[in-house]
């Protein structure tokens, strides 16, 4: 056979402004031009949104076409000749510009978008310098779109990018074109806030100053800002963001394009959380307890006090008398140095898994939790089972990718303790209490053949009695039929009292169905925390430590004599809020290293060390794919606050630990990289190694609760605009209608919630999304800060 | 599509009477199953009739929930078409064409005459609730009979002040 030249019959040749380009047949002219770097003006076109072709700014001349054609909606054909700067094209563009400016105010100096406005730029490039329009301009009344987005609808040019973004990307069509012709306006119609967790992106897509950021508005001009590349500090996607600063202060956050992670979007949490940097309770000076008062002191005094306290604890109680709880949003460098400090003092009591309760089988865990596939690949799965995940709020970017997959026909399947709402079609969902979740996952595993002759005795024994229900069989089948199937555990699985069991079963499901297995690591640096050795059973680089130190739960249940909290607020960040707060009080010497000194912290802290927050320190995060992403400090820490790695360096030296002489944070990172750079997220044991012991056999009512999207960490909890949104409302207790009837609470407006000693009074909402046997009470909220385990036994009675 | 909105309020479809629903179902049946929302115009017209000639937000929501479409999409449709009203109306709707052919044949004077006669402006309703003068009526496709108007959907052509008097005075 003779070799044939490869023929791409979907390729065509087009000529733009006299230069020939190869392009895919049917591609729009504007895409070909963009790829070639030929500038065509546009307003309504956006590469990530469906074509609307309503602004006409992109008119170009096409040979043999009787009139100018919109480049965004004209597909290329072979031999097509396009002219973007011919007299006809320029005349058309100029005319459109004149029309657009008829109703647009010409008051750029008082517009927040001035200086970064597409209309301003394009009118400079394509418009005329004098307006011939002397008539009255249209004025549009503004409506309140909530605390995040400011409007100036008179400036709107009706490009509909915002409508299309909310409908197509955010999956929640909340804005529409209301009215007709001259009277058309972009509006919600019924005045209400935009509720999407991705809503802020409409600010970026709006080409004019119609939609702007409410917190940022009128505080700075685009040209006064310095831009620093950074990595988003909340979920584990590692979205690329840019910090815009002025005078050392973060003025706003915008997305940076990174096709393989966040494309061009970011979640509202990543966009607006910077406000938390300027909260009233920022720690600005080191403080030491003298009697029952905290007094501001010099750094050296405070650091000596910490070194003394730690040394004393070790002398009096041995190395086990110290412990560290660290936030999974800390940088890799901070985590690694904390790990070195603790281990240097002979202890292994360090943990970042603050919301986890089941640590069985942690030895088999991979070097770090990971998705098991690239973020980008999430949009190409054809079946995905998520266990215990409100993915939309946990990882909005992952949810966006899954949404794309679901809209393309993928079967997205859930086993959840609450019937969460998703912005994509869900093929099958099982909603059950924690024990029911285990049974459901077991049923799916069984339907796929787990527990057979080849399985471990414990698994065979456990699965013997399981009879898969129809929904479980349907899920099993969807996964088996999927060619690119994936099984993922979310935050509610990680916090489940039978996490290890869910994981063992989920891994069996993945193996039997030929699916990838992964987790949605909770926070920006959950993966990094494992790598840096901020777990009691492994040193940096995932080197096993024997015997293992105490895990987060053990440290909370029996607090060490000296407890270090690194950016942790026990009453919000831990699985058992009440116990964690008690532990912070109970330990004889409590060190709070962090950015904030809340009232609670001032009660239990013996020393407070002000540490630079996100944006103020250099560092590295490892995302859910295992990608190491470094960033520089962009803003000035307030007062005496210093970057965490520097504080820990000095502390290491004060404690006489060797090798704490780092010149910069990069050196810390390099040292860790040498130990851990090659780590992969492979499992350390076969799922078959895992013992199956069921502990979630529940009697009575079970509390379930997640940390709501804007309550997950100290920074976002202080982001004032986000805290005003619907998604940040304080805790209520939700139970199923039948449960309410059974408990005699059908008419109760408020209930007393009791978990052992802990109790709180909360509003009661009857909600059919909650499974029977459960009370849905979110964690990490002021209303639930006094309560016990966020997933655990609870009882309710009518509030007195 | 916006499940969240719908489940959050438990769905408002109940605001449609059984008779309205039956009438809407006839329209729904004319379109492919996955294109229920094609029936939105008919559904809004039916809902409007149920409510004496205008659509409350509740009724628009009801149509959205019944057809399974985002509520704001229904607001878009309802606010676009001039035969759908989103504010209270009188017992009779009078639409005087103000498009080009009618304008050339004196439609403007007819509008002014009627405004003076009824003592209200376009877009308003007489205080006794008898007549709503609809705002800015586009070409109603009877240019040959310009100037023209519709009264409750019935066409009246070649209007003169006398003719208008007779027609409007006869309205209850
Ligand atoms: S508000 Fe902005 S994005 Fe929305 S239609 Fe108007 S100009 Fe376009
Ligand atoms: S960009 Fe092509 S018509 Fe708007
Ligand atoms: S212009 Fe009035 S009916 Fe056509």
Tab-separated table of C-alpha atoms in Angstrom, chain A residues 330-764:
chain	number	residue	atom	x	y	z
A	330	UNK	CA	-1.707	27.110	55.327
A	331	UNK	CA	1.115	27.259	52.785
A	332	UNK	CA	3.263	24.262	52.049
A	333	UNK	CA	6.185	26.064	53.668
A	334	UNK	CA	4.270	26.767	56.866
A	335	UNK	CA	3.039	23.195	57.028
A	336	UNK	CA	6.481	21.796	56.447
A	337	UNK	CA	8.149	23.986	59.068
A	338	UNK	CA	5.446	23.194	61.610
A	339	UNK	CA	6.039	19.542	60.890
A	340	UNK	CA	9.790	19.963	61.357
A	341	UNK	CA	9.225	21.850	64.584
A	342	UNK	CA	6.969	19.229	66.112
A	343	UNK	CA	9.111	16.318	64.994
A	344	UNK	CA	12.218	18.213	66.046
A	345	UNK	CA	10.792	18.275	69.566
A	346	UNK	CA	10.286	14.538	69.342
A	347	UNK	CA	6.536	14.575	68.846
A	348	UNK	CA	4.337	13.473	65.954
A	349	UNK	CA	1.193	15.209	67.131
A	350	UNK	CA	0.360	17.303	64.121
A	351	UNK	CA	-2.736	17.212	61.956
A	352	UNK	CA	-4.654	19.294	59.459
A	353	UNK	CA	-7.654	16.959	59.041
A	354	UNK	CA	-9.759	19.042	61.354
A	355	UNK	CA	-13.167	17.961	60.122
A	356	UNK	CA	-12.339	14.272	59.906
A	357	UNK	CA	-13.252	11.745	62.594
A	358	UNK	CA	-12.432	8.358	61.155
A	359	UNK	CA	-8.692	7.816	60.803
A	360	UNK	CA	-8.681	4.038	60.511
A	361	UNK	CA	-6.527	2.795	57.699
A	362	UNK	CA	-4.761	6.080	57.260
A	363	UNK	CA	-1.581	4.059	56.711
A	364	UNK	CA	-2.889	2.811	53.401
A	365	UNK	CA	-3.790	6.269	52.161
A	366	UNK	CA	-1.864	7.610	49.190
A	367	UNK	CA	0.874	10.187	49.662
A	368	UNK	CA	-1.776	12.861	49.213
A	369	UNK	CA	-5.470	12.916	48.384
A	370	UNK	CA	-6.186	13.655	44.749
A	371	UNK	CA	-8.897	13.726	42.160
A	372	UNK	CA	-7.383	10.785	40.370
A	373	UNK	CA	-7.667	12.635	37.080
A	374	UNK	CA	-6.894	16.110	35.780
A	375	UNK	CA	-9.479	18.793	36.551
A	376	UNK	CA	-9.956	19.285	32.837
A	377	UNK	CA	-10.833	15.615	32.419
A	378	UNK	CA	-13.816	16.041	34.748
A	379	UNK	CA	-15.746	17.544	31.862
A	380	UNK	CA	-15.087	14.489	29.729
A	381	UNK	CA	-16.274	11.799	32.138
A	382	UNK	CA	-19.315	9.921	30.937
A	383	UNK	CA	-20.285	8.687	34.387
A	384	UNK	CA	-19.327	9.986	37.800
A	385	UNK	CA	-20.387	8.857	41.241
A	386	UNK	CA	-19.947	11.416	43.987
A	387	UNK	CA	-20.238	10.178	47.525
A	388	UNK	CA	-20.918	12.733	50.234
A	389	UNK	CA	-20.414	15.879	48.241
A	390	UNK	CA	-22.176	19.149	47.776
A	391	UNK	CA	-19.685	19.683	45.010
A	392	UNK	CA	-21.195	22.914	43.828
A	393	UNK	CA	-20.397	24.620	47.097
A	394	UNK	CA	-17.296	22.645	48.002
A	395	UNK	CA	-15.483	23.006	44.684
A	396	UNK	CA	-17.384	25.312	42.353
A	397	UNK	CA	-14.860	24.896	39.542
A	398	UNK	CA	-15.061	21.106	39.670
A	399	UNK	CA	-18.835	21.404	39.682
A	400	UNK	CA	-18.647	23.584	36.598
A	401	UNK	CA	-16.632	20.911	34.785
A	402	UNK	CA	-19.040	18.210	35.909
A	403	UNK	CA	-21.887	20.368	34.687
A	404	UNK	CA	-20.355	20.460	31.242
A	405	UNK	CA	-20.042	16.684	31.321
A	406	UNK	CA	-23.637	16.257	32.485
A	407	UNK	CA	-24.978	18.568	29.801
A	408	UNK	CA	-23.048	16.547	27.245
A	409	UNK	CA	-24.869	13.447	28.461
A	410	UNK	CA	-22.690	12.123	31.268
A	411	UNK	CA	-24.496	10.392	34.078
A	412	UNK	CA	-23.680	12.179	37.303
A	413	UNK	CA	-24.682	10.095	40.298
A	414	UNK	CA	-24.818	10.924	43.988
A	415	UNK	CA	-24.970	9.250	47.351
A	416	UNK	CA	-25.561	12.096	49.769
A	417	UNK	CA	-26.933	12.819	53.229
A	418	UNK	CA	-28.994	15.747	51.890
A	419	UNK	CA	-30.763	16.175	48.595
A	420	UNK	CA	-28.563	19.018	47.413
A	421	UNK	CA	-29.569	21.075	44.412
A	422	UNK	CA	-27.262	20.969	41.464
A	423	UNK	CA	-27.098	23.096	38.367
A	424	UNK	CA	-26.942	20.078	36.115
A	425	UNK	CA	-29.089	17.034	35.517
A	426	UNK	CA	-28.480	14.255	38.018
A	427	UNK	CA	-28.973	10.780	36.595
A	428	UNK	CA	-29.489	9.022	39.903
A	429	UNK	CA	-29.366	10.101	43.508
A	430	UNK	CA	-29.569	8.254	46.772
A	431	UNK	CA	-30.241	10.408	49.792
A	432	UNK	CA	-29.749	8.662	53.100
A	433	UNK	CA	-28.592	9.069	56.662
A	434	UNK	CA	-24.924	8.247	57.352
A	435	UNK	CA	-25.586	4.565	57.929
A	436	UNK	CA	-27.788	4.487	54.846
A	437	UNK	CA	-24.977	6.041	52.829
A	438	UNK	CA	-22.703	3.195	53.811
A	439	UNK	CA	-25.363	0.668	52.896
A	440	UNK	CA	-25.970	2.362	49.558
A	441	UNK	CA	-22.292	2.440	48.672
A	442	UNK	CA	-22.019	-1.178	49.779
A	443	UNK	CA	-25.002	-2.016	47.584
A	444	UNK	CA	-23.332	-0.439	44.567
A	445	UNK	CA	-20.107	-2.313	45.322
A	446	UNK	CA	-22.000	-5.546	45.677
A	447	UNK	CA	-23.877	-4.973	42.435
A	448	UNK	CA	-20.510	-4.668	40.761
A	449	UNK	CA	-19.326	-7.972	42.190
A	450	UNK	CA	-17.401	-6.876	45.280
A	451	UNK	CA	-17.444	-9.259	48.195
A	452	UNK	CA	-16.921	-12.226	45.889
A	453	UNK	CA	-14.478	-15.084	46.259
A	454	UNK	CA	-11.452	-12.894	45.512
A	455	UNK	CA	-12.265	-10.314	48.129
A	456	UNK	CA	-10.932	-10.184	51.691
A	457	UNK	CA	-12.734	-12.228	54.335
A	458	UNK	CA	-13.862	-9.090	56.139
A	459	UNK	CA	-15.301	-7.643	52.959
A	460	UNK	CA	-17.002	-10.905	52.055
A	461	UNK	CA	-18.505	-11.029	55.478
A	462	UNK	CA	-19.706	-7.448	55.400
A	463	UNK	CA	-21.163	-7.620	51.927
A	464	UNK	CA	-22.799	-11.017	52.408
A	465	UNK	CA	-26.018	-9.553	53.743
A	466	UNK	CA	-26.183	-6.627	51.342
A	467	UNK	CA	-28.908	-6.803	48.690
A	468	UNK	CA	-28.468	-4.028	46.162
A	469	UNK	CA	-31.580	-1.886	45.765
A	470	UNK	CA	-32.700	-0.844	42.272
A	471	UNK	CA	-31.146	2.632	42.541
A	472	UNK	CA	-27.865	1.076	43.620
A	473	UNK	CA	-27.946	-1.314	40.714
A	474	UNK	CA	-28.713	1.533	38.343
A	475	UNK	CA	-25.691	3.458	39.621
A	476	UNK	CA	-23.514	0.371	39.317
A	477	UNK	CA	-24.656	-0.135	35.771
A	478	UNK	CA	-24.070	3.484	34.773
A	479	UNK	CA	-20.527	3.266	36.120
A	480	UNK	CA	-19.876	-0.048	34.425
A	481	UNK	CA	-21.138	1.244	31.104
A	482	UNK	CA	-19.131	4.447	31.354
A	483	UNK	CA	-15.945	4.426	29.358
A	484	UNK	CA	-14.541	7.312	31.324
A	485	UNK	CA	-16.139	6.786	34.693
A	486	UNK	CA	-14.994	8.278	37.946
A	487	UNK	CA	-15.756	7.760	41.623
A	488	UNK	CA	-15.138	10.724	43.898
A	489	UNK	CA	-15.449	11.238	47.634
A	490	UNK	CA	-16.432	14.689	48.846
A	491	UNK	CA	-16.133	16.607	52.090
A	492	UNK	CA	-19.144	14.912	53.624
A	493	UNK	CA	-17.537	11.536	53.023
A	494	UNK	CA	-14.286	12.718	54.596
A	495	UNK	CA	-16.196	13.893	57.671
A	496	UNK	CA	-18.305	10.716	57.816
A	497	UNK	CA	-17.905	8.534	60.906
A	498	UNK	CA	-17.227	5.655	58.528
A	499	UNK	CA	-14.987	7.454	56.100
A	500	UNK	CA	-12.534	4.580	55.864
A	501	UNK	CA	-15.342	2.212	55.102
A	502	UNK	CA	-16.862	4.476	52.450
A	503	UNK	CA	-13.438	4.814	50.928
A	504	UNK	CA	-12.758	1.085	50.916
A	505	UNK	CA	-16.093	0.456	49.253
A	506	UNK	CA	-15.710	3.304	46.788
A	507	UNK	CA	-12.338	1.965	45.739
A	508	UNK	CA	-13.890	-1.428	45.140
A	509	UNK	CA	-16.577	0.240	43.053
A	510	UNK	CA	-13.979	2.062	40.999
A	511	UNK	CA	-11.873	-1.037	40.503
A	512	UNK	CA	-14.825	-3.208	39.515
A	513	UNK	CA	-16.324	-0.615	37.189
A	514	UNK	CA	-13.041	0.345	35.563
A	515	UNK	CA	-13.450	3.862	36.888
A	516	UNK	CA	-10.862	6.219	38.290
A	517	UNK	CA	-10.970	6.761	42.031
A	518	UNK	CA	-10.359	10.085	43.664
A	519	UNK	CA	-11.275	12.544	46.341
A	520	UNK	CA	-12.220	16.182	46.357
A	521	UNK	CA	-9.646	17.392	48.881
A	522	UNK	CA	-11.313	19.921	51.135
A	523	UNK	CA	-9.043	22.936	51.098
A	524	UNK	CA	-6.492	24.816	49.021
A	525	UNK	CA	-3.619	22.898	50.519
A	526	UNK	CA	-5.102	19.674	51.848
A	527	UNK	CA	-2.903	17.771	49.435
A	528	UNK	CA	0.094	19.882	50.411
A	529	UNK	CA	-0.497	19.205	54.089
A	530	UNK	CA	-0.088	15.481	53.479
A	531	UNK	CA	3.032	16.033	51.427
A	532	UNK	CA	4.561	18.333	54.024
A	533	UNK	CA	3.974	15.799	56.772
A	534	UNK	CA	1.212	17.626	58.615
A	535	UNK	CA	-0.290	14.264	59.509
A	536	UNK	CA	0.610	12.303	62.615
A	537	UNK	CA	1.563	9.084	60.873
A	538	UNK	CA	3.823	10.385	58.130
A	539	UNK	CA	6.751	12.725	57.938
A	540	UNK	CA	7.371	15.043	54.983
A	541	UNK	CA	7.579	13.135	51.727
A	542	UNK	CA	5.051	10.594	53.028
A	543	UNK	CA	7.651	8.741	55.073
A	544	UNK	CA	5.814	6.502	57.573
A	545	UNK	CA	6.304	7.342	61.234
A	546	UNK	CA	6.013	4.683	63.890
A	547	UNK	CA	4.364	4.957	66.246
A	548	UNK	CA	2.024	7.488	64.739
A	549	UNK	CA	1.268	10.632	66.679
A	550	UNK	CA	-2.164	11.774	67.733
A	551	UNK	CA	-4.651	12.728	65.053
A	552	UNK	CA	-6.813	15.852	65.171
A	553	UNK	CA	-9.657	14.089	66.898
A	554	UNK	CA	-7.426	12.567	69.563
A	555	UNK	CA	-5.837	15.943	70.262
A	556	UNK	CA	-9.270	17.487	70.663
A	557	UNK	CA	-10.596	14.712	72.848
A	558	UNK	CA	-7.580	14.703	75.162
A	559	UNK	CA	-5.750	17.952	74.604
A	560	UNK	CA	-1.980	18.015	74.930
A	561	UNK	CA	-0.408	20.197	77.583
A	562	UNK	CA	0.840	22.628	74.918
A	563	UNK	CA	-1.376	23.166	71.900
A	564	UNK	CA	-0.436	25.219	68.849
A	565	UNK	CA	-3.287	26.393	66.613
A	566	UNK	CA	-2.077	27.587	63.236
A	567	UNK	CA	-4.800	29.645	61.577
A	568	UNK	CA	-7.356	27.390	63.186
A	569	UNK	CA	-10.482	28.614	64.933
A	570	UNK	CA	-11.522	25.523	66.845
A	571	UNK	CA	-15.155	26.528	67.240
A	572	UNK	CA	-15.544	26.778	63.454
A	573	UNK	CA	-12.867	24.683	61.820
A	574	UNK	CA	-13.157	21.393	63.675
A	575	UNK	CA	-15.491	18.458	63.465
A	576	UNK	CA	-16.612	18.873	67.053
A	577	UNK	CA	-16.807	22.596	67.685
A	578	UNK	CA	-17.615	22.414	71.384
A	579	UNK	CA	-14.933	19.856	72.160
A	580	UNK	CA	-12.334	21.696	70.109
A	581	UNK	CA	-12.980	24.921	71.923
A	582	UNK	CA	-12.861	23.070	75.208
A	583	UNK	CA	-9.517	21.609	74.202
A	584	UNK	CA	-8.138	25.054	73.418
A	585	UNK	CA	-9.135	26.130	76.932
A	586	UNK	CA	-8.026	22.930	78.598
A	587	UNK	CA	-4.489	22.747	77.334
A	588	UNK	CA	-2.211	24.461	79.828
A	589	UNK	CA	-0.384	26.405	77.126
A	590	UNK	CA	-2.266	27.427	74.015
A	591	UNK	CA	-0.461	29.235	71.222
A	592	UNK	CA	-2.535	30.908	68.549
A	593	UNK	CA	-0.513	31.545	65.418
A	594	UNK	CA	-2.717	33.141	62.892
A	595	UNK	CA	-4.040	36.204	61.227
A	596	UNK	CA	-6.929	36.830	63.561
A	597	UNK	CA	-7.466	37.261	67.253
A	598	UNK	CA	-11.162	36.566	67.698
A	599	UNK	CA	-12.794	37.059	71.045
A	600	UNK	CA	-12.775	33.317	71.506
A	601	UNK	CA	-9.046	33.167	70.775
A	602	UNK	CA	-8.398	35.927	73.286
A	603	UNK	CA	-10.063	33.776	75.899
A	604	UNK	CA	-8.053	30.619	75.424
A	605	UNK	CA	-4.740	31.843	74.011
A	606	UNK	CA	-1.668	32.138	76.184
A	607	UNK	CA	0.353	33.601	73.353
A	608	UNK	CA	-0.949	35.163	70.136
A	609	UNK	CA	1.444	35.460	67.219
A	610	UNK	CA	0.252	37.600	64.295
A	611	UNK	CA	0.936	35.785	61.047
A	612	UNK	CA	0.650	37.205	57.543
A	613	UNK	CA	-2.496	36.043	55.791
A	614	UNK	CA	-3.106	34.814	52.281
A	615	UNK	CA	-1.843	37.424	49.777
A	616	UNK	CA	0.656	38.711	52.312
A	617	UNK	CA	3.080	35.825	52.212
A	618	UNK	CA	4.913	33.879	49.570
A	619	UNK	CA	4.243	30.186	49.487
A	620	UNK	CA	3.005	27.166	47.629
A	621	UNK	CA	-0.293	25.293	47.414
A	622	UNK	CA	-0.722	21.797	46.035
A	623	UNK	CA	-4.041	21.387	44.286
A	624	UNK	CA	-6.336	18.422	43.855
A	625	UNK	CA	-4.302	17.189	40.917
A	626	UNK	CA	-1.051	17.305	42.877
A	627	UNK	CA	0.108	20.423	41.049
A	628	UNK	CA	2.546	22.562	43.055
A	629	UNK	CA	1.741	26.215	42.499
A	630	UNK	CA	3.862	28.923	44.059
A	631	UNK	CA	3.016	32.566	44.607
A	632	UNK	CA	4.650	35.689	45.953
A	633	UNK	CA	3.515	37.966	48.732
A	634	UNK	CA	1.544	40.847	47.244
A	635	UNK	CA	0.228	42.865	50.140
A	636	UNK	CA	1.787	44.246	53.282
A	637	UNK	CA	0.809	42.420	56.473
A	638	UNK	CA	-0.742	44.765	59.044
A	639	UNK	CA	1.238	45.994	61.998
A	640	UNK	CA	3.721	43.507	63.342
A	641	UNK	CA	2.327	40.512	61.469
A	642	UNK	CA	5.038	38.473	59.743
A	643	UNK	CA	4.949	35.643	57.203
A	644	UNK	CA	4.397	32.297	58.895
A	645	UNK	CA	7.541	30.683	57.516
A	646	UNK	CA	9.664	33.454	59.051
A	647	UNK	CA	7.998	33.134	62.425
A	648	UNK	CA	8.542	29.390	62.370
A	649	UNK	CA	12.135	29.810	61.270
A	650	UNK	CA	12.906	31.989	64.282
A	651	UNK	CA	11.026	29.654	66.569
A	652	UNK	CA	13.002	26.692	65.235
A	653	UNK	CA	16.209	28.527	65.964
A	654	UNK	CA	15.077	29.576	69.427
A	655	UNK	CA	14.315	25.962	70.189
A	656	UNK	CA	17.796	25.045	69.054
A	657	UNK	CA	16.574	22.831	66.250
A	658	UNK	CA	19.118	22.259	63.493
A	659	UNK	CA	18.651	23.418	59.905
A	660	UNK	CA	16.243	26.285	60.453
A	661	UNK	CA	18.369	28.881	58.663
A	662	UNK	CA	16.336	29.377	55.534
A	663	UNK	CA	17.061	32.517	53.556
A	664	UNK	CA	13.659	32.614	51.896
A	665	UNK	CA	10.521	30.588	51.517
A	666	UNK	CA	11.727	29.183	48.202
A	667	UNK	CA	14.505	27.445	50.064
A	668	UNK	CA	11.960	25.838	52.386
A	669	UNK	CA	9.975	24.696	49.392
A	670	UNK	CA	13.055	23.374	47.606
A	671	UNK	CA	14.027	21.332	50.629
A	672	UNK	CA	10.598	19.757	50.730
A	673	UNK	CA	10.589	19.240	46.997
A	674	UNK	CA	13.798	17.273	47.267
A	675	UNK	CA	12.020	14.948	49.690
A	676	UNK	CA	8.608	14.868	48.105
A	677	UNK	CA	8.794	16.135	44.552
A	678	UNK	CA	8.351	12.714	43.008
A	679	UNK	CA	5.380	11.628	45.087
A	680	UNK	CA	2.345	10.339	43.260
A	681	UNK	CA	-1.146	9.812	44.532
A	682	UNK	CA	-0.974	6.024	44.263
A	683	UNK	CA	-2.616	4.038	47.004
A	684	UNK	CA	-0.285	2.470	49.505
A	685	UNK	CA	-2.317	-0.643	49.807
A	686	UNK	CA	-4.873	-2.437	47.751
A	687	UNK	CA	-8.426	-1.658	48.743
A	688	UNK	CA	-8.512	-5.322	49.727
A	689	UNK	CA	-6.172	-4.621	52.634
A	690	UNK	CA	-8.747	-2.522	54.266
A	691	UNK	CA	-10.681	-3.966	57.123
A	692	UNK	CA	-14.315	-3.335	57.041
A	693	UNK	CA	-15.753	-2.329	60.374
A	694	UNK	CA	-19.000	-0.488	60.443
A	695	UNK	CA	-19.386	2.115	63.135
A	696	UNK	CA	-22.218	4.242	61.893
A	697	UNK	CA	-24.941	2.008	63.208
A	698	UNK	CA	-27.103	4.733	64.468
A	699	UNK	CA	-29.992	4.781	66.815
A	700	UNK	CA	-31.948	7.961	67.242
A	701	UNK	CA	-31.496	11.181	65.386
A	702	UNK	CA	-28.236	11.966	63.581
A	703	UNK	CA	-26.905	15.416	62.960
A	704	UNK	CA	-25.367	16.064	59.587
A	705	UNK	CA	-23.743	19.299	58.648
A	706	UNK	CA	-21.242	20.698	56.239
A	707	UNK	CA	-19.238	23.879	56.529
A	708	UNK	CA	-21.238	26.216	54.281
A	709	UNK	CA	-19.471	27.710	51.293
A	710	UNK	CA	-18.697	31.069	52.901
A	711	UNK	CA	-17.826	29.662	56.320
A	712	UNK	CA	-15.008	27.266	55.467
A	713	UNK	CA	-11.973	29.134	56.791
A	714	UNK	CA	-11.062	32.200	58.857
A	715	UNK	CA	-10.487	34.447	55.831
A	716	UNK	CA	-13.796	33.859	54.075
A	717	UNK	CA	-15.709	34.017	57.346
A	718	UNK	CA	-14.598	37.647	57.569
A	719	UNK	CA	-15.310	38.627	53.984
A	720	UNK	CA	-17.989	41.189	54.663
A	721	UNK	CA	-19.823	41.234	51.333
A	722	UNK	CA	-19.960	37.446	51.085
A	723	UNK	CA	-21.292	37.326	54.620
A	724	UNK	CA	-24.271	39.386	53.498
A	725	UNK	CA	-25.326	36.863	50.847
A	726	UNK	CA	-28.057	34.273	51.134
A	727	UNK	CA	-25.472	31.494	51.104
A	728	UNK	CA	-23.928	32.830	54.309
A	729	UNK	CA	-27.056	32.815	56.422
A	730	UNK	CA	-26.695	31.536	59.940
A	731	UNK	CA	-27.491	27.987	60.980
A	732	UNK	CA	-31.001	26.657	60.999
A	733	UNK	CA	-32.017	23.139	61.886
A	734	UNK	CA	-33.706	21.283	59.038
A	735	UNK	CA	-35.628	18.071	59.398
A	736	UNK	CA	-37.889	16.051	57.135
A	737	UNK	CA	-41.659	16.587	57.429
A	738	UNK	CA	-42.168	13.044	58.711
A	739	UNK	CA	-39.427	13.482	61.259
A	740	UNK	CA	-41.035	16.708	62.434
A	741	UNK	CA	-44.327	14.916	62.897
A	742	UNK	CA	-42.687	12.010	64.700
A	743	UNK	CA	-40.853	14.327	67.078
A	744	UNK	CA	-43.913	16.480	67.656
A	745	UNK	CA	-42.126	19.459	66.153
A	746	UNK	CA	-44.415	20.118	63.222
A	747	UNK	CA	-45.483	23.483	64.616
A	748	UNK	CA	-42.272	24.454	66.361
A	749	UNK	CA	-40.514	27.559	65.104
A	750	UNK	CA	-37.391	27.058	67.198
A	751	UNK	CA	-35.816	23.984	68.644
A	752	UNK	CA	-33.264	23.265	71.277
A	753	UNK	CA	-30.516	21.159	69.741
A	754	UNK	CA	-28.633	18.922	72.153
A	755	UNK	CA	-25.445	16.961	71.621
A	756	UNK	CA	-24.275	15.645	74.960
A	757	UNK	CA	-23.376	18.688	77.031
A	758	UNK	CA	-23.484	20.962	74.033
A	759	UNK	CA	-26.675	22.690	73.092
A	760	UNK	CA	-28.005	25.567	71.058
A	761	UNK	CA	-31.351	27.027	70.112
A	762	UNK	CA	-31.940	27.286	66.378
A	763	UNK	CA	-34.810	28.138	64.059
A	764	UNK	CA	-36.487	24.993	62.733
